[in-house]
PDB file of C-alpha atoms in Angstrom:
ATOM      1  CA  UNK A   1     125.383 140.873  36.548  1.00 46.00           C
ATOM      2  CA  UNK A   2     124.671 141.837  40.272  1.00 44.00           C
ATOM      3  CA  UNK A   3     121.992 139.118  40.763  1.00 47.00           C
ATOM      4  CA  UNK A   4     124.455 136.596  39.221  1.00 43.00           C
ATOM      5  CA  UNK A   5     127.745 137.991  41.437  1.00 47.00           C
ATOM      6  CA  UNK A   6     124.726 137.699  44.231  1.00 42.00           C
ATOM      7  CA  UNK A   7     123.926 134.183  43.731  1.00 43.00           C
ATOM      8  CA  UNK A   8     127.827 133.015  43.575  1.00 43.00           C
ATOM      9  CA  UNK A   9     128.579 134.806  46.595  1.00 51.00           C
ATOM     10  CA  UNK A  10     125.519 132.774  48.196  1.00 49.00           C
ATOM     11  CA  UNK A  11     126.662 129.583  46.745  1.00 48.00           C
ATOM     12  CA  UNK A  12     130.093 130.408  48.203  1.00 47.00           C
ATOM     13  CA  UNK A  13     129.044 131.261  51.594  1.00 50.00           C
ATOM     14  CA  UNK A  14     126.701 127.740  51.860  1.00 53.00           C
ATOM     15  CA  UNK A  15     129.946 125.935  50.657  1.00 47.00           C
ATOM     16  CA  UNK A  16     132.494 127.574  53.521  1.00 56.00           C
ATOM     17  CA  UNK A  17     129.417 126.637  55.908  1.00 48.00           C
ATOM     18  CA  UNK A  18     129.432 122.716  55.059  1.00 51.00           C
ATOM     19  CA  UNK A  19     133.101 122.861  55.315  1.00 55.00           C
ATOM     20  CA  UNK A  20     133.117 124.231  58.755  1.00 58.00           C
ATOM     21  CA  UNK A  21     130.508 121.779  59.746  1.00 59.00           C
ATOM     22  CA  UNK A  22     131.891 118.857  57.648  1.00 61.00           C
ATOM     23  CA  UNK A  23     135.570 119.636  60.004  1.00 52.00           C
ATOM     24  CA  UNK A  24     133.594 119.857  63.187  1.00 58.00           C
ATOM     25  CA  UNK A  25     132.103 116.797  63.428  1.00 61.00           C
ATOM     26  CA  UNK A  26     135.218 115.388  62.180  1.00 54.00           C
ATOM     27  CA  UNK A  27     137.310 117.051  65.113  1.00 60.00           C
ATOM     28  CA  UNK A  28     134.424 115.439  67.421  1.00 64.00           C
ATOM     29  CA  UNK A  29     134.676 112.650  65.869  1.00 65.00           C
ATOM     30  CA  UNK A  30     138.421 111.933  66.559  1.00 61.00           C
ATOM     31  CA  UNK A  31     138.011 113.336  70.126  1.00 62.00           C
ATOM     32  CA  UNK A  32     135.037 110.626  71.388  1.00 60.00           C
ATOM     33  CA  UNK A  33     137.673 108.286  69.297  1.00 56.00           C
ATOM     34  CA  UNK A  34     140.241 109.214  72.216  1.00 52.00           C
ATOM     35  CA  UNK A  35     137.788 109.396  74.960  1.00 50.00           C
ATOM     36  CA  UNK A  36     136.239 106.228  74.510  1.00 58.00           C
ATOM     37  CA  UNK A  37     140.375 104.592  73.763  1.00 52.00           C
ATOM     38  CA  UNK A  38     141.617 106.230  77.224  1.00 46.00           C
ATOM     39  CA  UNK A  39     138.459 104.974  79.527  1.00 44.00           C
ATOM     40  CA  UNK A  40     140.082 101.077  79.256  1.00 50.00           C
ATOM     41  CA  UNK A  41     143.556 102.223  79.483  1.00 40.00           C
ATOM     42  CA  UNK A  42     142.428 104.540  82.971  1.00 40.00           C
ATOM     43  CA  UNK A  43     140.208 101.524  84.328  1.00 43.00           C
ATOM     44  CA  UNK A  44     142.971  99.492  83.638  1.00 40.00           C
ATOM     45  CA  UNK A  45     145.115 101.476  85.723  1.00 38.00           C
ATOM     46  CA  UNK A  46     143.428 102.600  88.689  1.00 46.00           C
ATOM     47  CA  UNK A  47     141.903  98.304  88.859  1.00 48.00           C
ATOM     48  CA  UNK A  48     145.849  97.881  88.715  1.00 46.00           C
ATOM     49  CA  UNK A  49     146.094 100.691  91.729  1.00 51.00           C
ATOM     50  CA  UNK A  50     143.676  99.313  93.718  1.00 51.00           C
ATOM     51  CA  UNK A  51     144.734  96.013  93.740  1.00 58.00           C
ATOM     52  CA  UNK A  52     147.875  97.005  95.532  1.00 71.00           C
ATOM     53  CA  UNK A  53     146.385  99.813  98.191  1.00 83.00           C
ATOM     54  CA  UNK A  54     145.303  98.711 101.334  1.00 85.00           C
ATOM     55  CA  UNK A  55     142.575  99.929 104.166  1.00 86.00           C
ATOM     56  CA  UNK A  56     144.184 102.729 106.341  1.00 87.00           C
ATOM     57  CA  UNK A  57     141.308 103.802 108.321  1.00 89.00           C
ATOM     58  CA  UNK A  58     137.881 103.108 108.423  1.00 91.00           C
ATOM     59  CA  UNK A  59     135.345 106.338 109.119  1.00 93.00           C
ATOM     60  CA  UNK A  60     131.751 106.014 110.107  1.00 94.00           C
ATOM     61  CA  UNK A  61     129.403 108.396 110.587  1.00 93.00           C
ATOM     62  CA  UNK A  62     126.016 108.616 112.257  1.00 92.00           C
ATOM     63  CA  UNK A  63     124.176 111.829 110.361  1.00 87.00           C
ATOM     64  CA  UNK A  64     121.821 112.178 112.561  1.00 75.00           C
ATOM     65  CA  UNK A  65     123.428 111.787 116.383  1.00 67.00           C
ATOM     66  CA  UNK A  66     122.044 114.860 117.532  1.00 67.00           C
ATOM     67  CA  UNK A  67     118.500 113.799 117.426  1.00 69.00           C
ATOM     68  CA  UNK A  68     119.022 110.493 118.547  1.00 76.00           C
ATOM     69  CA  UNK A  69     122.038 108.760 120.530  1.00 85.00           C
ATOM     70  CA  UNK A  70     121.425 105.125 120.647  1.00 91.00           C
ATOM     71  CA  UNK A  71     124.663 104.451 118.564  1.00 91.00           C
ATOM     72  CA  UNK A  72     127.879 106.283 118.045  1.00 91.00           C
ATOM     73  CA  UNK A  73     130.673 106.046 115.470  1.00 92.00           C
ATOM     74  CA  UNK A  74     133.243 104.766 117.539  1.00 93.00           C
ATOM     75  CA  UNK A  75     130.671 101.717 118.450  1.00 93.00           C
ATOM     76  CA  UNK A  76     129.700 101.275 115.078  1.00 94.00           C
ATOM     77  CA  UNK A  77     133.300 100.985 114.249  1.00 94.00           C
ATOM     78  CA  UNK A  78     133.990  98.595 116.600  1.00 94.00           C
ATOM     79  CA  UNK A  79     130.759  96.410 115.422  1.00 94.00           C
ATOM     80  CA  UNK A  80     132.596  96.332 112.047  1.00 94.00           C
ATOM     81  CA  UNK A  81     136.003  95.394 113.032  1.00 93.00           C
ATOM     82  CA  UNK A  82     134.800  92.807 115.277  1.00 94.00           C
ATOM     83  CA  UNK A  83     132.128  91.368 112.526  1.00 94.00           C
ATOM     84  CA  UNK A  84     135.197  92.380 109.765  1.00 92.00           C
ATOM     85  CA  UNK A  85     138.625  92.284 111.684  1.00 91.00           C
ATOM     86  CA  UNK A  86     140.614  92.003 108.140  1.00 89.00           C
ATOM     87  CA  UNK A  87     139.441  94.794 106.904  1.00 88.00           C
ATOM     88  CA  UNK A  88     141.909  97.089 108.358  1.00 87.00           C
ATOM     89  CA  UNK A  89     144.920  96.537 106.413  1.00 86.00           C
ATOM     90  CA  UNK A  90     143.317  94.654 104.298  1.00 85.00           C
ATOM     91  CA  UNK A  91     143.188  94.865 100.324  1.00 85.00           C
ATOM     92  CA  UNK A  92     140.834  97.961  99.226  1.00 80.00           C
ATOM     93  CA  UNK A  93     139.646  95.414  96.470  1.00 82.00           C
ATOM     94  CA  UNK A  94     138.598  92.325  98.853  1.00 83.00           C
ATOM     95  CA  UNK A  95     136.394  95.117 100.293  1.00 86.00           C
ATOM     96  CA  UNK A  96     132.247  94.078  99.953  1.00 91.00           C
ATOM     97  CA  UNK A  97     130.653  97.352 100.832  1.00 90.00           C
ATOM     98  CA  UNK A  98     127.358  95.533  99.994  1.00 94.00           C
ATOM     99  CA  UNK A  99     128.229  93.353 101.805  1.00 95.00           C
ATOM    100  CA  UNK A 100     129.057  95.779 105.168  1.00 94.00           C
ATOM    101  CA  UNK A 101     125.694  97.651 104.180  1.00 95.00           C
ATOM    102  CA  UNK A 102     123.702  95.142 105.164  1.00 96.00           C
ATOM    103  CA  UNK A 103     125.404  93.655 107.811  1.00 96.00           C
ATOM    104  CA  UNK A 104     125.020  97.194 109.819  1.00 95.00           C
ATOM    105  CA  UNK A 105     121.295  97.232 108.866  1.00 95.00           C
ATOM    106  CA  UNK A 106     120.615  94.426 110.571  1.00 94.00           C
ATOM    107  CA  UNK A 107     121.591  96.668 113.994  1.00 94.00           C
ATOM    108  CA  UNK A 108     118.363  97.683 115.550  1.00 94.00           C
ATOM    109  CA  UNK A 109     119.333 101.128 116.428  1.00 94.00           C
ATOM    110  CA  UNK A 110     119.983 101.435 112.100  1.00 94.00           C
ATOM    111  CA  UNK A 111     117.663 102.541 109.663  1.00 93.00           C
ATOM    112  CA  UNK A 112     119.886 102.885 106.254  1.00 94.00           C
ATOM    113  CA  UNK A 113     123.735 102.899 106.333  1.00 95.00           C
ATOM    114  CA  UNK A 114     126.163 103.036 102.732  1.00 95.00           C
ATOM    115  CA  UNK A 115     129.476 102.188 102.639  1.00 93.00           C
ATOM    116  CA  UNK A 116     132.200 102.740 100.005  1.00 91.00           C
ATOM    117  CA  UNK A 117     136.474 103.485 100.013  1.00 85.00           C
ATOM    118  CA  UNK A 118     138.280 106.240  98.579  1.00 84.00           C
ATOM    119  CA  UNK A 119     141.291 105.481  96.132  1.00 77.00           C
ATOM    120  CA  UNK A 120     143.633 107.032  98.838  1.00 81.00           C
ATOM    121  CA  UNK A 121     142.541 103.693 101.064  1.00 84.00           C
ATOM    122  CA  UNK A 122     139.453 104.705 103.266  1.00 87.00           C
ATOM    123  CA  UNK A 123     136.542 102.900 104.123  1.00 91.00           C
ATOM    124  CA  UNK A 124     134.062 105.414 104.572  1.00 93.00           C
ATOM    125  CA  UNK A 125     130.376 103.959 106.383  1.00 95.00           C
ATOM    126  CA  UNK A 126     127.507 106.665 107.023  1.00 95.00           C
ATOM    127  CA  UNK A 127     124.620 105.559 109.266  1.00 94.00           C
ATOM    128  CA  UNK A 128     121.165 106.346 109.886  1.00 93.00           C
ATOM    129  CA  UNK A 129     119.286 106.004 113.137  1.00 93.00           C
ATOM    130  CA  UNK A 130     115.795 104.805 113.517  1.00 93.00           C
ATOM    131  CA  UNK A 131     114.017 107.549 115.226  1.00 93.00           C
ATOM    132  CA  UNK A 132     111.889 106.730 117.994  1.00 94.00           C
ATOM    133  CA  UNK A 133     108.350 108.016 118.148  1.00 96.00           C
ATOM    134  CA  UNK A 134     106.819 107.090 121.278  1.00 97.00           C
ATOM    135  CA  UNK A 135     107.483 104.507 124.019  1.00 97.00           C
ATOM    136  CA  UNK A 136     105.170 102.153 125.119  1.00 97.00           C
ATOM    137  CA  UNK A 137     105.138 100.311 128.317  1.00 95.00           C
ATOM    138  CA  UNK A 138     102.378  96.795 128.300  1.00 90.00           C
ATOM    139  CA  UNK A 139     102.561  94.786 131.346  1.00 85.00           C
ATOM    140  CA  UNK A 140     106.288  94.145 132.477  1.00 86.00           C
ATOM    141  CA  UNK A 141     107.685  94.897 129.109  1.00 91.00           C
ATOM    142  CA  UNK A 142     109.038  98.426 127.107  1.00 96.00           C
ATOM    143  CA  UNK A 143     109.869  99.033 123.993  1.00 96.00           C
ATOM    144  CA  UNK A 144     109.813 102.227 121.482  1.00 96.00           C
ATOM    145  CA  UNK A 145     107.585 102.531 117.659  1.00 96.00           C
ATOM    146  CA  UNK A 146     109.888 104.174 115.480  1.00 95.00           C
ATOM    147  CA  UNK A 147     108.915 106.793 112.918  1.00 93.00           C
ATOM    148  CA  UNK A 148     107.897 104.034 110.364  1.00 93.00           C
ATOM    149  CA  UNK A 149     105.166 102.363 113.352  1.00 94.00           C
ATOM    150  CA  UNK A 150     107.571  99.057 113.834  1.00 95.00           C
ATOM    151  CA  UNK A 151     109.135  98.044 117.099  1.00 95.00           C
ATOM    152  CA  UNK A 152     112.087  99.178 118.604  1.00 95.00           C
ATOM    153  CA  UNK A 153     113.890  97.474 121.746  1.00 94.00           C
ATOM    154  CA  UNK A 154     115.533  99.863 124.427  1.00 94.00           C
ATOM    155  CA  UNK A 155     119.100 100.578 124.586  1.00 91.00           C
ATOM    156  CA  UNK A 156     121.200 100.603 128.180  1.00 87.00           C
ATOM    157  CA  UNK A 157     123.406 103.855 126.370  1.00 83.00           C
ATOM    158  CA  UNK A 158     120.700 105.948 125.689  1.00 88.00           C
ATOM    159  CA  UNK A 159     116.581 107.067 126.446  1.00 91.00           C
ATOM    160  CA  UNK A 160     114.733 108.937 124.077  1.00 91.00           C
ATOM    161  CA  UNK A 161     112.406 111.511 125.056  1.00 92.00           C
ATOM    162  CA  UNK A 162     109.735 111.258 123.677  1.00 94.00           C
ATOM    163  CA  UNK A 163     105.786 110.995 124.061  1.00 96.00           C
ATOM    164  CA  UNK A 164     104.908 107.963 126.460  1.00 97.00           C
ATOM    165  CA  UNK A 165     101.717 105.356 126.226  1.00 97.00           C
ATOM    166  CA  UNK A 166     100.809 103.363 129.548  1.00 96.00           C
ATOM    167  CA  UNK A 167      98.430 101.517 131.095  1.00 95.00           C
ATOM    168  CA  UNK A 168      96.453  98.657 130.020  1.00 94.00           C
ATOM    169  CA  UNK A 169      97.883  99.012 126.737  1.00 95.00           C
ATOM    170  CA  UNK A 170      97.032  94.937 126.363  1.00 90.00           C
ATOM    171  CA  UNK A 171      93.176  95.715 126.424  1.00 88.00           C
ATOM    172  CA  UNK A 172      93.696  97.329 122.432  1.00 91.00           C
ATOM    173  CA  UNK A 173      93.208  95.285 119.897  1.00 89.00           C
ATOM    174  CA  UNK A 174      96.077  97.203 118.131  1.00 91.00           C
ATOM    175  CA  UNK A 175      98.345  99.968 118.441  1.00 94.00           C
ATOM    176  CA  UNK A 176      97.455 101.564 114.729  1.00 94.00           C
ATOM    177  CA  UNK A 177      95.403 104.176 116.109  1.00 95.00           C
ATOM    178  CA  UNK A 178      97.708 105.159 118.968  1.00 96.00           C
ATOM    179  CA  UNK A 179     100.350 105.353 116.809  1.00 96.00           C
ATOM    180  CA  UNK A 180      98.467 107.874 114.542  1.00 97.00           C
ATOM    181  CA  UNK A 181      97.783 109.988 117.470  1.00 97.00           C
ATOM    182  CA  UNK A 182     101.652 110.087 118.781  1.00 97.00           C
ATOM    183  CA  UNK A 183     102.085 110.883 115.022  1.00 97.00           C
ATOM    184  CA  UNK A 184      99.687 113.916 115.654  1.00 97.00           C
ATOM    185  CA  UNK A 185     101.158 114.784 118.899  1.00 97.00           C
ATOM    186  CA  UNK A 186     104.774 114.891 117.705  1.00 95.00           C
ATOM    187  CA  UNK A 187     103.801 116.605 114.559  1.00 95.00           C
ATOM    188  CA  UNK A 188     102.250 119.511 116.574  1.00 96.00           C
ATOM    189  CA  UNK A 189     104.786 122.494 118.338  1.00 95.00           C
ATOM    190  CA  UNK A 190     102.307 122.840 121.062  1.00 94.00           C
ATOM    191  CA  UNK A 191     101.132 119.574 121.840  1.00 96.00           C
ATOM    192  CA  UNK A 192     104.802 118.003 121.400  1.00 95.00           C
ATOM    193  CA  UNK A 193     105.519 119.937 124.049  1.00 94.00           C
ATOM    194  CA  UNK A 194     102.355 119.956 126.450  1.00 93.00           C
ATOM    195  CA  UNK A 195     101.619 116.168 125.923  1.00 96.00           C
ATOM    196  CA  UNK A 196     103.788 113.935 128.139  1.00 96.00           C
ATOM    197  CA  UNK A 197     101.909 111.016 128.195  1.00 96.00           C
ATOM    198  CA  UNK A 198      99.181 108.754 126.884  1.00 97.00           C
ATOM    199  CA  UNK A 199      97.447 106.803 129.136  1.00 96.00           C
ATOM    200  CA  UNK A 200      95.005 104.120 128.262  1.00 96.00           C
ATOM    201  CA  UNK A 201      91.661 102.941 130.970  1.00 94.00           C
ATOM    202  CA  UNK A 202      90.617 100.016 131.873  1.00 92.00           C
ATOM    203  CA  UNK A 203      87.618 100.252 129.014  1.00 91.00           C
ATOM    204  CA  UNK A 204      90.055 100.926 126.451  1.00 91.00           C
ATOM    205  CA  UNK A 205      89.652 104.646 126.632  1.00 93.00           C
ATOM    206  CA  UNK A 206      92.538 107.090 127.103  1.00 96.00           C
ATOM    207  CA  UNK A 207      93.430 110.096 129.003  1.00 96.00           C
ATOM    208  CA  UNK A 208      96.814 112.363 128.196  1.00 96.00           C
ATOM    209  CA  UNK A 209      98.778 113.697 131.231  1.00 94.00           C
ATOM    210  CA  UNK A 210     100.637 117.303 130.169  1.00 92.00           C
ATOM    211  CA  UNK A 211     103.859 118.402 131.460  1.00 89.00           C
ATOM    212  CA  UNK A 212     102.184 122.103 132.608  1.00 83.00           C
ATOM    213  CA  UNK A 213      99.271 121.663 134.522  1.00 79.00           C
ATOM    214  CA  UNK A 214      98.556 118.320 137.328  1.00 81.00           C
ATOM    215  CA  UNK A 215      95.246 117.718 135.991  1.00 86.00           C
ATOM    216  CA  UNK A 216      94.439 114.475 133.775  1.00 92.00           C
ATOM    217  CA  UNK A 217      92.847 115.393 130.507  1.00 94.00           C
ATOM    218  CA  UNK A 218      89.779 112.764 129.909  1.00 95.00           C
ATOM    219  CA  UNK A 219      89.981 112.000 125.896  1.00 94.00           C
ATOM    220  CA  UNK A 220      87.514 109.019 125.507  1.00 92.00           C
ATOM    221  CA  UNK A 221      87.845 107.226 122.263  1.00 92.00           C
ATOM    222  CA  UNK A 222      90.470 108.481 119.951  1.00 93.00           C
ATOM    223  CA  UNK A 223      87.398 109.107 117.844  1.00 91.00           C
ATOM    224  CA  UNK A 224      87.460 112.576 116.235  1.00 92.00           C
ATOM    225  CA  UNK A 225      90.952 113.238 118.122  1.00 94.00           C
ATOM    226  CA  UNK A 226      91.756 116.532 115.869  1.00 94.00           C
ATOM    227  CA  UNK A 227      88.698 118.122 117.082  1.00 93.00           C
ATOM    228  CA  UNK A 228      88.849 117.593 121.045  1.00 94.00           C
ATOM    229  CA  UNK A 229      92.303 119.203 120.464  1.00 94.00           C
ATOM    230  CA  UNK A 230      91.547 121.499 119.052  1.00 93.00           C
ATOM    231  CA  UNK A 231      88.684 122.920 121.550  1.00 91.00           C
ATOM    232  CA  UNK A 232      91.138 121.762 123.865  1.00 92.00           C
ATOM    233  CA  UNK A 233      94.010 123.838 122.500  1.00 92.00           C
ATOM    234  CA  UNK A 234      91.337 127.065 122.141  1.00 89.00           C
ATOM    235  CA  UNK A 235      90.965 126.327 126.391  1.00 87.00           C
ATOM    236  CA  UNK A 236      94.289 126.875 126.788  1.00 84.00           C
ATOM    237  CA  UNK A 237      94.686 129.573 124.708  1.00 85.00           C
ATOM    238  CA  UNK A 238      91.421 131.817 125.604  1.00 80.00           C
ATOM    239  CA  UNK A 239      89.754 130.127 128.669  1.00 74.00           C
ATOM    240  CA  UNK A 240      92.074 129.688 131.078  1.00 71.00           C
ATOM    241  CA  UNK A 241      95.608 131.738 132.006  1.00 71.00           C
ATOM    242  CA  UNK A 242      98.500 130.094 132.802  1.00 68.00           C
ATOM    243  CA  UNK A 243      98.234 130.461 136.608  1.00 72.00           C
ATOM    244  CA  UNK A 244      95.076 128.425 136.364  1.00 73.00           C
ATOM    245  CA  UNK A 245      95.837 125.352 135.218  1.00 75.00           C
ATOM    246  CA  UNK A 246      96.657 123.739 138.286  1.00 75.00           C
ATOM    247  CA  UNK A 247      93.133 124.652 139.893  1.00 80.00           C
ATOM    248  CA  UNK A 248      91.881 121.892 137.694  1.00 80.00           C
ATOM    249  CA  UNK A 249      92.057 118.703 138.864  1.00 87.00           C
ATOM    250  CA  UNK A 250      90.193 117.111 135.455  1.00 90.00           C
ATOM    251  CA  UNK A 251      89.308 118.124 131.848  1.00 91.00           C
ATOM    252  CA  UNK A 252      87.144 116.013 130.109  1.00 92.00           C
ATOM    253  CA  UNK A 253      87.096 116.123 126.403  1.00 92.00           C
ATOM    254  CA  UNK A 254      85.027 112.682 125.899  1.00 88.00           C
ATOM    255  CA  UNK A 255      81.514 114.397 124.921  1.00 85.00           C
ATOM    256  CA  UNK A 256      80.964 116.150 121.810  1.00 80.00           C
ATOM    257  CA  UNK A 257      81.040 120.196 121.880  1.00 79.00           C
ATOM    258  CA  UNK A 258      81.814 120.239 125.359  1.00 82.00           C
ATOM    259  CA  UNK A 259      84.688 120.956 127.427  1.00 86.00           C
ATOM    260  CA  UNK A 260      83.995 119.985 131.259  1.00 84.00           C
ATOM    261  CA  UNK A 261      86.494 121.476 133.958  1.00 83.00           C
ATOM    262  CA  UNK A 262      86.472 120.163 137.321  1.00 85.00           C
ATOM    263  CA  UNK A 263      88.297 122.127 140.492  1.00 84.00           C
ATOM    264  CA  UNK A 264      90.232 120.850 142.685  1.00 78.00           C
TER     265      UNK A 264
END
């Protein structure tokens, strides 16, 4: 009689079980019911909202200003009203924030930019800059490479400082491996901060100029760079003290596992 009573009270436990579980997906089934009937009748209403609010105010923002100040928000602004002038005041639903995004890209100083409103009526527009890594000056002309190794005019508002590349810069057949080496530079604490400028010979050669120290530092061929840096970086560090830079007048990196000093 007790394994009998046993197996009932089994039986009746499994039952209760599917009962719960039966009711539960039941309940959930009657709630996604009401979620999925009250996502028209919201769309419906806030499309009916925003059909009748208007642009207030229109926000941009450059993220990254404080590395780079070749545009500001209050120009940027103006960019878009002028390009845009019904915007303000305009219907939040005539808004084309594609549109606007790719308008503002085509601004030289902007890398990426996204737009988009609030429900409360603002037209919110964050910007990028393109961030300058070196400048070059060829001939008559100057321009920047950005970050990415493409082209970058000058801007009257603003001059970045950053590592420079003279000289007969018209003598290389391309800028690719100058580029890597302002890469290298800027990448570097020590070297970002030594290394003022690049400056490229007559036979296509290059010397650097530092910003402590008067000397000119002889590279050759960007051949190898990371190496004549580095003995380079080991002079500085363990062959010379500070108060003796400026006894040298060059340093000449050019010939393999040698460093060659020459006083003033």
């Amino acid at each position: 009689m007790i394994e009998v009573s046993f197996v009932y009270s089994n039986i009746f436990k499994r039952v209760e079980v599917g009962k719960r579980i039966m009711v539960a997906k039941v309940k959930n089934m009657i709630l996604w019911g009401l979620v999925i009937a009250y996502f028209p009748v919201l769309f419906a209403f806030v499309s009916n909202g925003k059909s009748k609010v208007v642009c207030s105010d229109i926000h941009v923002v450059v993220n990254d200003s404080i590395e780079a100040g070749f545009i500001t928000s209050t120009q940027m602004r103006n960019v878009l009203l002028n390009k845009y002038p019904n915007v303000l005041g305009g219907k939040l639903e005539a808004i084309d924030c594609e549109e606007i995004e790719h308008f503002i890209k085509k601004h030289e100083a902007v890398s990426e930019c996204e737009a988009y409103y609030t429900v409360g009526g603002h037209l919110n527009v964050r910007l990028e800059q393109r961030k300058p890594l070196c400048r070059v000056f060829s001939g008559l002309s100057s321009y920047y490479i950005d970050e990415e190794g493409e082209k970058m005019p000058l801007f009257d508002s603003y001059a970045a400082h950053v590592l420079v590349i003279s000289g007969h810069v018209n003598k290389l057949d391309s800028l690719f491996e100058v580029i890597e080496f302002a890469r290298f530079i800027k990448s570097n604490e020590f070297w970002n901060a030594q290394i003022e400028q690049v400056y490229v010979e007559q036979n296509g050669e290059f010397s650097l100029a530092p910003r402590v120290g008067d000397q000119i530092i002889y590279l050759g061929s960007l051949e190898n760079y990371p190496v004549k840096m580095r003995n380079l970086y080991a002079l500085y560090r363990k062959g010379l003290h500070p108060r003796e830079w400026n006894n040298y007048k060059e340093i000449n990196l050019q010939f393999e596992g040698q460093i060659i000093c020459t006083k003033k």
